[in-house]
Structures are given as C-alpha cells and as structure tokens.
Coordinates of C-alpha atoms in Angstrom, one line a residue:
M1 CA -19.4 26.6 -27.8
S2 CA -15.4 25.8 -28.6
S3 CA -13.1 23.0 -28.2
T4 CA -9.3 22.2 -28.1
F5 CA -7.2 19.3 -27.9
L6 CA -4.9 19.6 -25.3
A7 CA -3.1 16.6 -25.5
F8 CA -3.4 13.7 -28.3
D9 CA -1.6 10.5 -29.7
S10 CA -2.5 7.7 -31.5
D11 CA -4.8 6.0 -28.9
F12 CA -5.6 9.3 -26.4
Y13 CA -6.9 12.4 -27.0
V14 CA -7.8 15.3 -24.2
K15 CA -10.1 18.1 -25.6
Q16 CA -11.6 20.8 -23.6
R17 CA -14.6 22.6 -24.4
T18 CA -15.4 26.1 -23.6
W19 CA -19.1 27.1 -23.0
P20 CA -20.6 30.6 -23.9
T21 CA -20.5 31.2 -20.1
K22 CA -17.0 30.9 -19.9
T23 CA -17.1 27.4 -18.3
T24 CA -15.2 24.9 -19.1
Q25 CA -14.9 20.9 -19.3
L26 CA -12.5 18.1 -20.1
E27 CA -13.1 15.7 -22.2
V28 CA -10.9 12.2 -22.2
G29 CA -11.3 9.6 -24.9
C30 CA -9.6 6.7 -26.8
R31 CA -8.8 7.5 -30.9
M32 CA -12.3 5.2 -31.7
G33 CA -13.9 8.0 -30.0
C34 CA -14.7 6.1 -26.7
P35 CA -15.3 7.8 -23.8
A36 CA -12.5 7.4 -21.2
F37 CA -14.8 6.1 -18.5
S38 CA -16.2 3.6 -20.7
C39 CA -13.4 2.7 -23.1
R40 CA -12.0 -1.0 -23.1
C41 CA -9.8 -0.3 -26.7
L42 CA -6.8 1.1 -24.2
T43 CA -6.9 -1.4 -21.1
L44 CA -6.9 -4.2 -23.7
G45 CA -4.3 -3.0 -25.7
S46 CA -6.4 -3.0 -28.7
A47 CA -5.6 0.6 -29.9
R48 CA -1.8 -0.3 -30.1
N49 CA -1.0 -0.3 -33.8
S50 CA 3.0 -0.8 -33.1
V51 CA 2.6 -5.0 -32.8
S52 CA 1.3 -6.9 -35.4
S53 CA -1.3 -9.5 -34.1
Q54 CA 1.4 -12.1 -35.3
E55 CA 3.9 -10.9 -32.9
T56 CA 1.3 -10.6 -30.1
L57 CA 0.5 -14.4 -30.3
V58 CA 4.3 -15.2 -30.7
Q59 CA 4.4 -19.0 -29.1
L60 CA 6.4 -18.6 -25.3
T61 CA 8.6 -21.6 -24.9
P62 CA 8.8 -22.9 -21.1
S63 CA 12.3 -21.8 -21.1
T64 CA 11.0 -18.0 -20.8
R65 CA 8.6 -19.0 -17.4
T66 CA 10.7 -18.9 -13.6
E67 CA 8.5 -20.0 -10.7
R68 CA 9.1 -19.1 -6.7
R69 CA 7.3 -20.3 -4.1
M70 CA 5.9 -17.9 -1.6
G71 CA 7.2 -17.7 1.8
D72 CA 5.5 -17.5 5.0
T73 CA 4.7 -13.7 5.4
E74 CA 3.8 -13.7 1.2
L75 CA 1.2 -16.7 1.9
S76 CA -0.5 -14.9 5.3
Y77 CA -1.2 -12.3 2.8
Y78 CA -2.1 -14.1 0.0
L79 CA -4.5 -16.6 1.3
P80 CA -6.6 -13.7 3.0
A81 CA -7.0 -11.7 0.2
R82 CA -8.4 -14.9 -2.6
E83 CA -12.4 -13.7 -2.1
S84 CA -12.2 -10.1 -1.7
G85 CA -8.9 -8.5 -2.0
V86 CA -8.3 -7.7 1.9
N87 CA -5.1 -6.0 2.2
D88 CA -4.7 -5.0 -1.8
M89 CA -2.2 -2.0 -1.7
Y90 CA -3.3 1.6 -3.2
L91 CA -1.1 4.7 -3.6
H92 CA -3.1 7.7 -4.5
L93 CA -1.0 10.9 -5.9
S94 CA -2.2 13.8 -7.0
C95 CA -0.6 16.1 -9.7
R96 CA -0.6 18.8 -12.8
A97 CA 1.7 18.3 -15.3
P98 CA 1.7 19.9 -19.0
P99 CA -0.4 18.0 -21.3
H100 CA 2.7 16.2 -23.1
I101 CA 4.0 15.2 -20.4
L102 CA 0.9 13.0 -19.7
E103 CA 0.5 11.4 -23.5
C104 CA -0.7 8.2 -23.3
E105 CA 2.5 6.3 -25.1
R106 CA 4.6 8.1 -22.4
L107 CA 2.4 6.5 -19.3
R108 CA 2.6 3.1 -21.0
L109 CA 6.1 3.0 -21.5
V110 CA 7.4 4.1 -18.0
W111 CA 4.6 1.3 -16.7
A112 CA 6.3 -1.5 -19.4
I113 CA 9.9 -0.2 -18.1
L114 CA 9.5 -0.4 -14.5
R115 CA 7.3 -3.8 -14.8
I116 CA 10.8 -5.1 -16.3
R117 CA 12.8 -3.9 -13.7
H118 CA 10.6 -5.4 -10.6
P119 CA 9.7 -8.5 -12.2
L120 CA 7.3 -9.7 -9.6
M121 CA 5.0 -6.6 -10.5
A122 CA 4.6 -8.9 -13.9
S123 CA 3.7 -12.2 -12.3
T124 CA 0.7 -14.4 -11.7
I125 CA 0.1 -17.0 -9.1
E126 CA -0.4 -20.4 -9.6
M127 CA -1.7 -22.5 -5.6
F128 CA -1.5 -26.2 -5.7
T129 CA -1.6 -26.6 -2.1
Y130 CA -1.7 -24.5 0.8
D131 CA 2.0 -25.2 1.4
D132 CA 2.9 -24.6 -2.6
I133 CA 1.8 -21.2 -4.2
R134 CA 3.7 -19.6 -6.3
F135 CA 5.1 -16.3 -8.2
V136 CA 5.0 -17.0 -11.9
Y137 CA 7.5 -15.1 -14.4
V138 CA 7.1 -15.1 -17.9
S139 CA 9.3 -13.0 -19.5
P140 CA 8.6 -10.8 -22.6
H141 CA 9.8 -11.8 -25.5
S142 CA 10.2 -8.3 -27.0
A143 CA 10.4 -5.0 -26.0
E144 CA 7.0 -4.3 -28.3
N145 CA 5.3 -7.4 -26.1
A146 CA 6.5 -5.8 -22.7
L147 CA 4.3 -2.7 -23.9
D148 CA 1.8 -4.7 -24.8
D149 CA 1.4 -6.2 -21.5
A150 CA 1.8 -2.9 -19.8
G151 CA -1.3 -1.8 -21.5
N152 CA -3.1 -4.3 -20.5
N153 CA -2.8 -3.3 -16.8
L154 CA -3.2 0.3 -17.4
E155 CA -6.5 2.3 -17.6
Y156 CA -8.0 5.7 -18.2
R157 CA -10.4 7.2 -16.2
V158 CA -12.4 10.8 -15.5
Q159 CA -13.0 10.3 -12.1
T160 CA -12.2 12.6 -9.0
K161 CA -9.9 11.5 -6.2
D162 CA -12.5 10.5 -4.1
E163 CA -14.2 8.0 -6.7
L164 CA -11.0 7.0 -7.7
I165 CA -10.4 5.5 -3.5
D166 CA -14.0 4.7 -3.0
S167 CA -14.2 2.3 -6.2
Y168 CA -11.0 0.4 -5.4
L169 CA -12.1 0.1 -1.7
N170 CA -15.5 -0.6 -1.7
G171 CA -16.3 -1.7 -5.6
P172 CA -15.5 -5.3 -6.8
R173 CA -11.6 -6.1 -6.6
L174 CA -9.5 -4.9 -9.3
L175 CA -6.5 -7.5 -8.6
S176 CA -6.1 -11.3 -9.0
D177 CA -4.5 -14.5 -9.4
D178 CA -3.7 -12.8 -13.1
R179 CA -3.1 -9.3 -12.3
I180 CA -1.3 -8.7 -9.2
S181 CA -0.4 -4.7 -10.3
Y182 CA -2.3 -2.3 -12.0
L183 CA -2.4 1.3 -12.6
I184 CA -5.3 3.6 -13.0
V185 CA -4.8 7.7 -14.5
S186 CA -7.5 9.6 -14.7
F187 CA -8.4 12.9 -15.4
P188 CA -11.2 14.7 -13.9
H189 CA -13.4 17.3 -15.3
E190 CA -12.7 20.3 -13.8
T191 CA -14.4 23.4 -14.3
H192 CA -11.6 25.9 -14.5
S193 CA -9.0 24.2 -16.3
S194 CA -5.7 25.3 -17.9
I195 CA -3.9 25.0 -21.2
E196 CA -0.8 25.0 -19.9
T197 CA -1.3 22.2 -17.6
L198 CA -3.7 19.5 -16.4
K199 CA -5.0 18.0 -13.3
C200 CA -4.2 13.9 -12.9
E201 CA -5.2 11.7 -10.7
F202 CA -2.6 7.8 -10.4
L203 CA -3.5 5.4 -8.5
I204 CA -1.1 2.4 -8.2
S205 CA -2.3 -0.6 -7.0
A206 CA -0.6 -4.1 -6.0
A207 CA -1.1 -6.9 -4.1
H208 CA 0.6 -6.6 -0.6
F209 CA 1.9 -10.4 -0.8
L210 CA 3.6 -8.6 -3.8
G211 CA 5.8 -5.8 -1.5
D212 CA 4.8 -3.2 1.2
G213 CA 4.8 0.3 1.5
M214 CA 8.2 0.7 1.3
A215 CA 8.4 -0.9 -2.0
L216 CA 4.9 1.1 -2.8
H217 CA 6.4 5.2 -2.2
Q218 CA 10.2 3.7 -4.0
F219 CA 8.0 2.6 -6.9
A220 CA 5.8 6.0 -7.7
N221 CA 9.4 8.3 -6.6
E222 CA 11.0 5.8 -9.9
F223 CA 7.8 6.2 -11.8
F224 CA 7.2 9.8 -11.9
G225 CA 11.0 11.0 -11.8
L226 CA 11.1 8.3 -15.8
L227 CA 7.7 10.3 -16.0
G228 CA 9.0 13.8 -15.6
S229 CA 12.6 13.7 -16.8
S230 CA 12.6 11.7 -20.1
S231 CA 11.4 12.3 -23.7
T232 CA 8.9 10.0 -25.3
S233 CA 12.1 9.0 -27.9
Q234 CA 14.1 8.7 -24.7
L235 CA 11.5 6.2 -22.9
S236 CA 11.4 4.1 -25.9
R237 CA 15.2 3.4 -26.4
L238 CA 15.1 2.9 -22.6
L239 CA 12.4 0.3 -22.9
S240 CA 14.5 -1.6 -25.6
S241 CA 17.5 -1.6 -23.7
E242 CA 15.8 -2.5 -20.4
W243 CA 14.2 -5.7 -22.1
Y244 CA 17.6 -7.1 -23.9
E245 CA 20.2 -6.7 -20.8
L246 CA 16.9 -7.7 -18.2
C247 CA 15.5 -10.5 -20.6
G248 CA 16.9 -10.6 -24.3
K249 CA 20.2 -11.4 -23.7
L250 CA 19.6 -14.1 -21.0
G251 CA 17.8 -16.6 -23.7
D252 CA 16.9 -19.8 -22.9
Q253 CA 17.8 -19.1 -19.0
P254 CA 14.9 -18.0 -16.7
R255 CA 15.3 -14.7 -15.0
D256 CA 15.5 -14.7 -11.2
L257 CA 12.8 -13.4 -9.1
P258 CA 13.3 -11.5 -5.7
S259 CA 13.8 -13.8 -2.8
A260 CA 11.2 -14.5 -0.3
L261 CA 11.7 -12.7 3.1
E262 CA 12.4 -15.5 5.2
S263 CA 14.8 -16.5 2.5
R264 CA 17.1 -13.1 3.5
L265 CA 17.0 -13.3 7.1
P266 CA 20.1 -14.5 8.8
P267 CA 20.0 -18.0 9.2
V268 CA 19.7 -20.0 12.4
H269 CA 22.7 -22.7 12.3
S270 CA 21.5 -25.3 15.1
K271 CA 19.2 -27.2 16.8
F272 CA 19.3 -25.5 20.1
S273 CA 19.2 -22.0 18.1
Q274 CA 15.9 -22.6 16.9
I275 CA 14.4 -23.6 20.5
V276 CA 15.5 -21.0 22.1
A277 CA 14.4 -18.3 19.3
R278 CA 11.0 -20.3 19.8
A279 CA 10.8 -19.9 23.6
D280 CA 12.1 -16.2 23.4
F281 CA 9.2 -15.7 21.1
E282 CA 6.2 -17.4 23.0
R283 CA 7.5 -15.9 26.3
N284 CA 7.3 -12.3 24.7
Q285 CA 4.0 -12.6 23.0
R286 CA 2.3 -13.9 26.5
K287 CA 4.1 -10.0 27.5
L288 CA 1.0 -8.9 25.1
I289 CA -1.9 -7.6 27.3
G290 CA -4.9 -5.5 25.6
G291 CA -8.2 -5.0 26.9
Q292 CA -9.3 -2.2 24.7
T293 CA -11.1 -2.8 21.8
F294 CA -14.0 -1.0 19.6
P295 CA -17.6 -2.4 19.3
R296 CA -18.3 -4.2 16.1
V297 CA -21.6 -5.0 15.0
A298 CA -22.4 -7.7 12.0
K299 CA -23.4 -6.3 9.1
S300 CA -23.1 -7.7 5.7
T301 CA -21.8 -4.9 3.6
R302 CA -18.4 -3.5 4.0
R303 CA -18.0 0.2 3.3
T304 CA -14.5 1.7 3.7
V305 CA -14.1 5.5 4.2
V306 CA -10.8 7.6 4.6
P307 CA -11.0 10.6 6.4
T308 CA -7.5 12.8 5.8
V309 CA -6.5 15.9 7.8
S310 CA -3.1 17.8 6.8
F311 CA -1.1 20.6 8.2
D312 CA 0.4 23.4 6.6
E313 CA 4.3 23.7 6.2
N314 CA 4.5 26.1 9.1
R315 CA 2.6 24.2 11.6
T316 CA 4.0 21.3 10.7
K317 CA 7.2 22.4 11.4
N318 CA 6.1 23.8 14.9
I319 CA 4.7 19.8 15.1
L320 CA 7.9 18.4 15.2
T321 CA 9.7 21.4 16.8
R322 CA 8.0 20.3 19.6
C323 CA 8.2 16.7 19.6
K324 CA 12.1 17.1 19.1
D325 CA 12.2 19.5 22.4
H326 CA 10.1 16.4 24.2
G327 CA 12.5 14.1 22.6
V328 CA 10.5 11.9 20.8
S329 CA 9.2 11.5 17.4
I330 CA 6.2 12.1 15.5
S331 CA 5.3 8.7 15.3
S332 CA 5.5 8.2 18.8
A333 CA 3.4 11.3 19.3
L334 CA 1.0 9.3 17.7
F335 CA 0.4 6.8 19.6
A336 CA -0.2 8.7 22.6
I337 CA -2.5 10.4 20.5
C338 CA -4.7 7.4 20.1
N339 CA -4.4 6.3 23.5
I340 CA -5.7 9.8 24.7
A341 CA -8.5 10.1 22.0
W342 CA -9.6 6.7 23.3
A343 CA -10.0 7.2 26.6
K344 CA -12.0 10.1 26.2
T345 CA -14.0 8.0 23.5
K346 CA -14.8 5.7 26.2
S347 CA -13.9 5.0 29.4
E348 CA -15.2 1.4 30.5
K349 CA -12.8 -1.1 31.8
P350 CA -9.7 1.5 32.3
E351 CA -7.7 -1.1 34.5
M352 CA -7.1 -2.9 31.0
P353 CA -4.2 -1.7 29.0
T354 CA -4.6 -0.2 25.3
L355 CA -2.3 -2.4 22.9
M356 CA -2.3 -1.1 19.4
Y357 CA 0.5 -2.4 16.5
S358 CA 2.5 -1.1 13.9
A359 CA 4.2 -2.9 10.8
L360 CA 8.6 -3.0 11.5
N361 CA 10.6 -2.4 8.5
L362 CA 12.6 -5.5 8.0
R363 CA 14.8 -4.4 4.9
P364 CA 18.0 -3.1 7.6
Y365 CA 18.1 -6.9 8.8
L366 CA 18.1 -8.9 5.4
L367 CA 21.2 -10.6 4.2
D368 CA 22.8 -9.3 1.0
N369 CA 21.9 -12.1 -1.1
A370 CA 19.2 -11.4 -3.4
L371 CA 19.2 -13.1 -6.6
N372 CA 17.6 -10.2 -7.7
D373 CA 18.0 -6.4 -6.7
S374 CA 14.2 -5.1 -7.1
Y375 CA 12.8 -3.5 -4.1
W376 CA 9.5 -5.3 -4.7
F377 CA 9.4 -7.6 -2.4
L378 CA 7.6 -7.9 0.9
A379 CA 9.8 -6.9 4.3
I380 CA 7.9 -6.3 7.1
G381 CA 7.5 -7.7 11.2
Y382 CA 5.5 -6.2 13.3
F383 CA 5.5 -4.4 16.9
N384 CA 3.2 -3.4 19.9
V385 CA 3.0 -0.7 22.0
I386 CA 1.1 -0.7 25.4
L387 CA -0.1 2.2 27.0
P388 CA -2.3 2.9 30.0
S389 CA -6.0 3.3 29.6
F390 CA -7.3 5.9 32.2
L391 CA -7.0 9.7 32.7
P392 CA -5.4 11.4 35.4
R393 CA -7.8 12.9 38.1
S394 CA -6.0 15.8 38.6
G395 CA -3.1 17.4 36.8
E396 CA -2.1 18.7 33.7
L397 CA -3.2 16.1 30.9
C398 CA -0.7 17.4 28.7
R399 CA 2.1 16.0 30.9
T400 CA -0.1 12.3 31.0
F401 CA 0.2 13.1 26.8
W402 CA 4.3 13.4 26.8
H403 CA 4.9 11.1 29.1
R404 CA 3.3 8.1 27.2
A405 CA 4.6 9.4 23.9
H406 CA 7.7 8.5 25.8
L407 CA 6.8 5.0 27.0
A408 CA 5.9 4.2 22.8
K409 CA 9.4 5.9 22.1
I410 CA 11.1 2.9 24.3
Q411 CA 9.2 0.3 23.2
S412 CA 9.3 1.4 19.4
T413 CA 13.1 1.8 20.2
D414 CA 13.5 -1.8 21.7
A415 CA 11.6 -3.5 19.1
V416 CA 13.9 -2.5 16.5
K417 CA 16.8 -2.3 17.9
N418 CA 16.3 -5.9 20.2
P419 CA 19.0 -8.4 19.4
L420 CA 16.3 -11.1 18.8
I421 CA 14.6 -8.8 16.2
V422 CA 15.1 -11.4 13.7
S423 CA 14.5 -14.7 15.5
R424 CA 11.5 -13.2 16.5
S425 CA 10.2 -12.1 13.3
R426 CA 11.0 -15.4 11.5
E427 CA 8.9 -17.0 14.8
M428 CA 6.1 -14.3 13.8
A429 CA 6.1 -15.4 9.8
R430 CA 5.6 -18.6 10.5
E431 CA 3.1 -18.5 12.9
R432 CA 1.4 -16.4 10.9
G433 CA 1.8 -18.9 8.1
R434 CA 0.1 -21.6 10.2
K435 CA -2.7 -19.3 10.8
A436 CA -3.5 -18.3 7.3
R437 CA -3.0 -22.0 6.0
A438 CA -5.6 -23.2 9.2
W439 CA -8.3 -20.4 8.2
A440 CA -7.9 -20.5 4.2
K441 CA -8.8 -24.4 4.6
D442 CA -11.8 -23.8 6.6
D443 CA -13.0 -20.8 4.6
D444 CA -13.0 -23.3 1.5
D445 CA -14.3 -26.0 3.5
K446 CA -17.2 -23.9 4.6
A447 CA -17.9 -23.1 0.6
N448 CA -18.0 -26.7 -0.6
G449 CA -20.3 -27.6 2.4
I450 CA -17.8 -29.9 3.9
W451 CA -16.7 -28.0 7.2
K452 CA -17.1 -29.6 10.6
A453 CA -16.7 -27.5 13.5
P454 CA -13.4 -28.8 15.3
P455 CA -13.6 -29.7 18.9
V456 CA -14.1 -27.2 21.9
A457 CA -11.2 -25.4 22.6
L458 CA -10.0 -24.9 26.3
K459 CA -10.6 -21.0 27.5
K460 CA -7.2 -19.3 26.8
S461 CA -5.9 -18.7 30.5
G462 CA -4.2 -15.2 31.3
P463 CA -5.1 -11.8 30.4
P464 CA -6.8 -10.7 27.3
S465 CA -4.6 -9.4 24.5
S466 CA -7.0 -7.2 22.1
A467 CA -5.3 -5.0 20.2
L468 CA -7.5 -1.2 19.8
I469 CA -5.7 -0.4 16.5
G470 CA -3.2 -0.7 14.0
L471 CA -0.8 2.3 12.8
S472 CA 1.1 2.2 9.9
L473 CA 3.7 5.5 10.3
L474 CA 5.4 6.1 7.2
G475 CA 8.3 8.5 8.4
N476 CA 9.1 11.2 6.0
L477 CA 8.2 10.6 2.5
D478 CA 9.9 13.6 1.2
G479 CA 13.2 11.6 1.8
I480 CA 11.5 9.3 -0.3
Y481 CA 10.0 11.4 -3.5
K482 CA 12.5 13.3 -5.0
H483 CA 10.3 16.2 -6.2
S484 CA 13.5 18.2 -8.5
S485 CA 13.4 15.3 -10.1
F486 CA 10.2 15.3 -11.2
H487 CA 10.6 18.9 -13.2
E488 CA 7.5 19.7 -14.4
I489 CA 5.5 17.2 -12.5
K490 CA 4.2 19.2 -9.6
L491 CA 2.9 16.3 -6.9
D492 CA 0.0 17.7 -4.4
T493 CA -1.4 15.0 -2.5
L494 CA -0.7 11.6 -1.3
T495 CA -3.1 8.8 0.2
T496 CA -2.7 5.8 0.6
G497 CA -4.1 2.5 2.6
S498 CA -5.5 -1.4 1.5
R499 CA -8.6 -3.1 1.1
Q500 CA -10.2 -4.2 4.5
R501 CA -12.4 -6.7 5.6
A502 CA -15.5 -6.3 7.5
G503 CA -14.9 -4.2 10.8
G504 CA -11.2 -3.5 9.6
M505 CA -9.6 -0.2 10.3
L506 CA -6.1 1.8 10.3
L507 CA -4.6 5.0 10.5
F508 CA -1.7 6.3 8.7
G509 CA 0.6 8.9 9.7
Y510 CA 3.8 10.9 7.2
T511 CA 5.1 14.0 6.2
F512 CA 4.7 14.6 2.7
L513 CA 5.2 17.9 0.9
A514 CA 6.7 19.4 4.1
K515 CA 3.1 18.9 5.6
L516 CA 1.7 16.2 8.1
W517 CA -1.2 13.9 7.2
I518 CA -3.2 11.9 9.5
S519 CA -5.6 9.5 7.4
F520 CA -7.7 7.1 8.8
G521 CA -9.5 4.6 7.2
Y522 CA -12.0 2.3 8.5
D523 CA -15.3 0.3 7.6
E524 CA -18.1 3.4 8.8
N525 CA -20.8 0.1 8.7
G526 CA -18.1 -2.3 10.6
F527 CA -19.1 -0.2 14.3
D528 CA -21.6 0.5 17.0
E529 CA -22.9 4.3 15.3
G530 CA -21.2 6.5 16.0
I531 CA -17.9 5.5 18.3
V532 CA -15.1 5.4 15.4
E533 CA -16.4 9.2 14.7
R534 CA -16.0 10.5 18.3
F535 CA -12.5 8.5 18.5
W536 CA -11.6 10.6 15.2
S537 CA -13.0 13.7 16.3
N538 CA -11.0 13.6 19.3
V539 CA -7.7 12.4 17.6
I540 CA -7.8 15.8 15.2
S541 CA -8.5 17.6 18.6
C542 CA -5.6 15.9 20.8
T543 CA -3.6 16.3 17.8
N544 CA -4.5 20.2 18.0
E545 CA -3.9 20.4 21.7
F546 CA -0.8 19.0 22.2
L547 CA 1.2 19.3 19.2
V548 CA -0.2 22.6 17.4
N549 CA -1.7 24.9 20.2

C-alpha cells in the first residue's frame, strides 16, 4: 500500500491510499491526527494557531452589539422551529475541484468573509416574549476573531451526499438560537479518485427565519465565486479589508442589520386603507376551496426522504420548448402535473377541487430603504392555485393537461401582478404571526403542564380550504449561478429543501446545469402506506407523457 497527500495545510489533510489491488481510498483528517468524521479540533477552532488565547478572550464592549426585533414573517418561522428545527433550510451542492482550491484555510476565509458581509448569518437569537424576539449581532473585534467565529460554525466530514442530507433532515437539529447558519464540507471516500481533482460535498444550512431560497442560492454563487477565483493570500487580504470597512472603522457605532420584510413594504397611509386591505384579504381567503388531501397517519418517528429525478440537457430543451409552444412556463406545467398525478392516485371526492400553494418572491415589491445591502433577509409571500380534481371520461388527457397548465398560469400571473399584492402580503404576514404566537403559547403551556383546552369553537361554515401539496418553483438557477466565475470548481448536482414536521411534504422544480430537476421531500412515515409513492410515480410518468414523449 502507498499513501499520497493530495491536500495539506496547518489544520487539515486529504490523503489518498492506493492498495495492491489498485483500489484507492481517500482519508481526511486534521493535523492532530483525528479522522474528519470525529474531529472536533476544526469545528471548535482549536486547530488555529494564528490567534492567541488572549486575542480570543478580548472582552466585548456593549457598543459592538446590535439588535433588531423580528417581523411577523420571521417570527412565524422562528416559533415553530424552536423544538426540532421545522423549516431549517439546507442547500447541498456537489463539485469536483483541485485539492489546493479546497484547502481548509481557504474554506474558512471565504466563510468568514461572507459572514461579515451578511451579518444576520452571524447573529444569535434572544426571545423575551412571543412578541419580542430579536436578532443580536456582535461585531468581530478583528479579522482574526471573524475567522475564529467562522471556524466554530464550519465542520468537515467524510459522508456521501445521501448521508449528509439524511443526517440533516432526520438527525438532531444542527441549528439553534446560538447558531443560525452552518457550513458542512464533506470529502466522501471514492473507490477511484484522481490526484488532479477531489470530490467534495457542500451543505449550507440556515434557519428559514434568517432568509429565503433566493438568498440561499445567491449566497452559494457568491461563495463559489470567491473560492474559485481568488488565491489564498487574496482571500486573507479581502477578509481584513471587509472587516475594516464593515466593522473596524465604525468604532463604537453599532452596525445596521438588514430590515424585516414588513418595514420594507410600501406603507399604508390611512385608517381607511387599512380597513379596505383587511376586507380584501378576508374576501380573497374565502375564495380558497380545496378538498383534496393525502391521508395521514399518526406515527411518532418522522423520516424525511427526498427522491429526485433529472432530465438531460436535450430532454430539458425539448420540455422547455414544448411549454413555450403551449404558452406556459415549466412552473405552471408542474402544477398541472401534480393535479393529474393526484387524480390518477386517488379518485375520491372528484367534485372537490385541488388546492396547491407556492411561495411568492416579494423582493421586486420592496422599498429601497434598507439599512444594510445584504440579500440575506426573508422576503416571501404565498399564492394558491386551484384546479379541478376529476379526469375527463373521454377525449385526450393531454389536452386536459395543457388546459390546466393554462389555468395555473392565469392564477399565478394574477397573484404576481395583482395591484393588491402588497396589502395582501402584509395582511398574510400579520395573520401568520398571530397564529404562530397562539400555537407557540399552546406548545409551551403543554410542555409546562398548564395548558387548558379552549372552548369548543363553532364549526367553520362554507367549503373546505385544505391544501394538497406545496410547490417550491425556483425557476432557472443557472441565471443565479455564474459557473464561469467558479473557474476550476465544477458543480454537478444541487439539492435543496428543509427539515419538516411530521406529515410534511414539498415538491421542488428547477433547472440547473441546463437540466430540469424535480425533487420531492416528504415524511415517509406520515401517510397511508404506498399512497405518496404512487403519487410520486405518477408525477414522473405524467412528466414523461406530457412533456418528454
């Protein structure tokens, strides 16, 4: 057996072992000799030797501390996440790159630079009441201190992509009030590896109350742009420069944090406008009719799985061309695919429509009054698509599919271009915040043994408004990822999602590397046996039938 070091710095090594049978194996570890999967030297920052313990323990003055109260939208994501991390986001990206690009020092430098640029990522959370929950940011007192903090929120592993995602979704919660963003870098063992490049898995995690999917993907693009285009010495100088410009030269002046969504929306100037906005919101909510749901079962152990399919570049081009020829987007087509896939899966109550929901990017509607130019903040609303649940008894199903894709397009366009979108989004944020506070108090009272059942409420009149499924339609991610700026880093897969509550599910659709990807995260223990699997099989077969063949 022979051993070859592929990457090495003061903290971290990657070593390739070659056995007489020609089999090769990668070994990852730290300078203290720990294997990466159990090493705490790096994650605790003790492998650093450029900052003395005296520097690390400098007493921080109150003037370096900045606070901001959460808005209703942020609060509605924070409160449900307290127990087990419901909605904590992850973005997995797999790549190949030369060993020198993936050195530990470079990864920490880039991570530190971006945590300085985007202060909410390096903040902690303090909760005083259900109405008063705050981001707290303490500026690093030096560039070295920022690097040390980045190291404490960075971990190295040797897991595969599937192992990384499974441990994040189904293991203990990784994030907390004291750590709302985290980076995992994994070098999985490869049976056949190359000295020229290493396989590397990145998992970027962030609490959903910190930001949204658009922020997560913009961040990944910025991360790989820095990692791939700068030398280590350039990154070190950039860290010092960024720290001085954004923290150091402020002296005793607190740093501004990105504003909450609600303070960025155009204001309502009169009491009458507020009354009209509320009345419109309630009227619009009454229009939501949905009677289709997956039958759920109560099981104690949630287990989220994420089956994913992709279509090669040629098939993706054909799919996009077919959608364009029919005057719809791939997003509208995916609503119709889920609609027909469900009708094929379960035919009960065909007279009740299918209600689906999706997130709405509110960034185009915000005022340009931000105190901080970071893109890391939460700016999403919601819209719904309602489609018939029955299938035609005669005629071509393909015609029905394209008709329903058109219906989805009309409803999606109305949601985006509606002149009342700002007022509806504000009212929805207020409503979600109100419900989140009430549910959080109930949860805490139950945990403390003081919960009392509320009076029996009158049964809601009118039709049901249950949603079948949520869709996260990310669009063309190649418009965000500037692959040419990554130079020697070659991305090859992307998977995203979030930790779910029991019985949760969410379907994702996006194009990446000129391929269409559809992934489906759901709790495999939360539904009647086999029904979700049949639905997913029908999603794939409908995609092939209507968009590919």
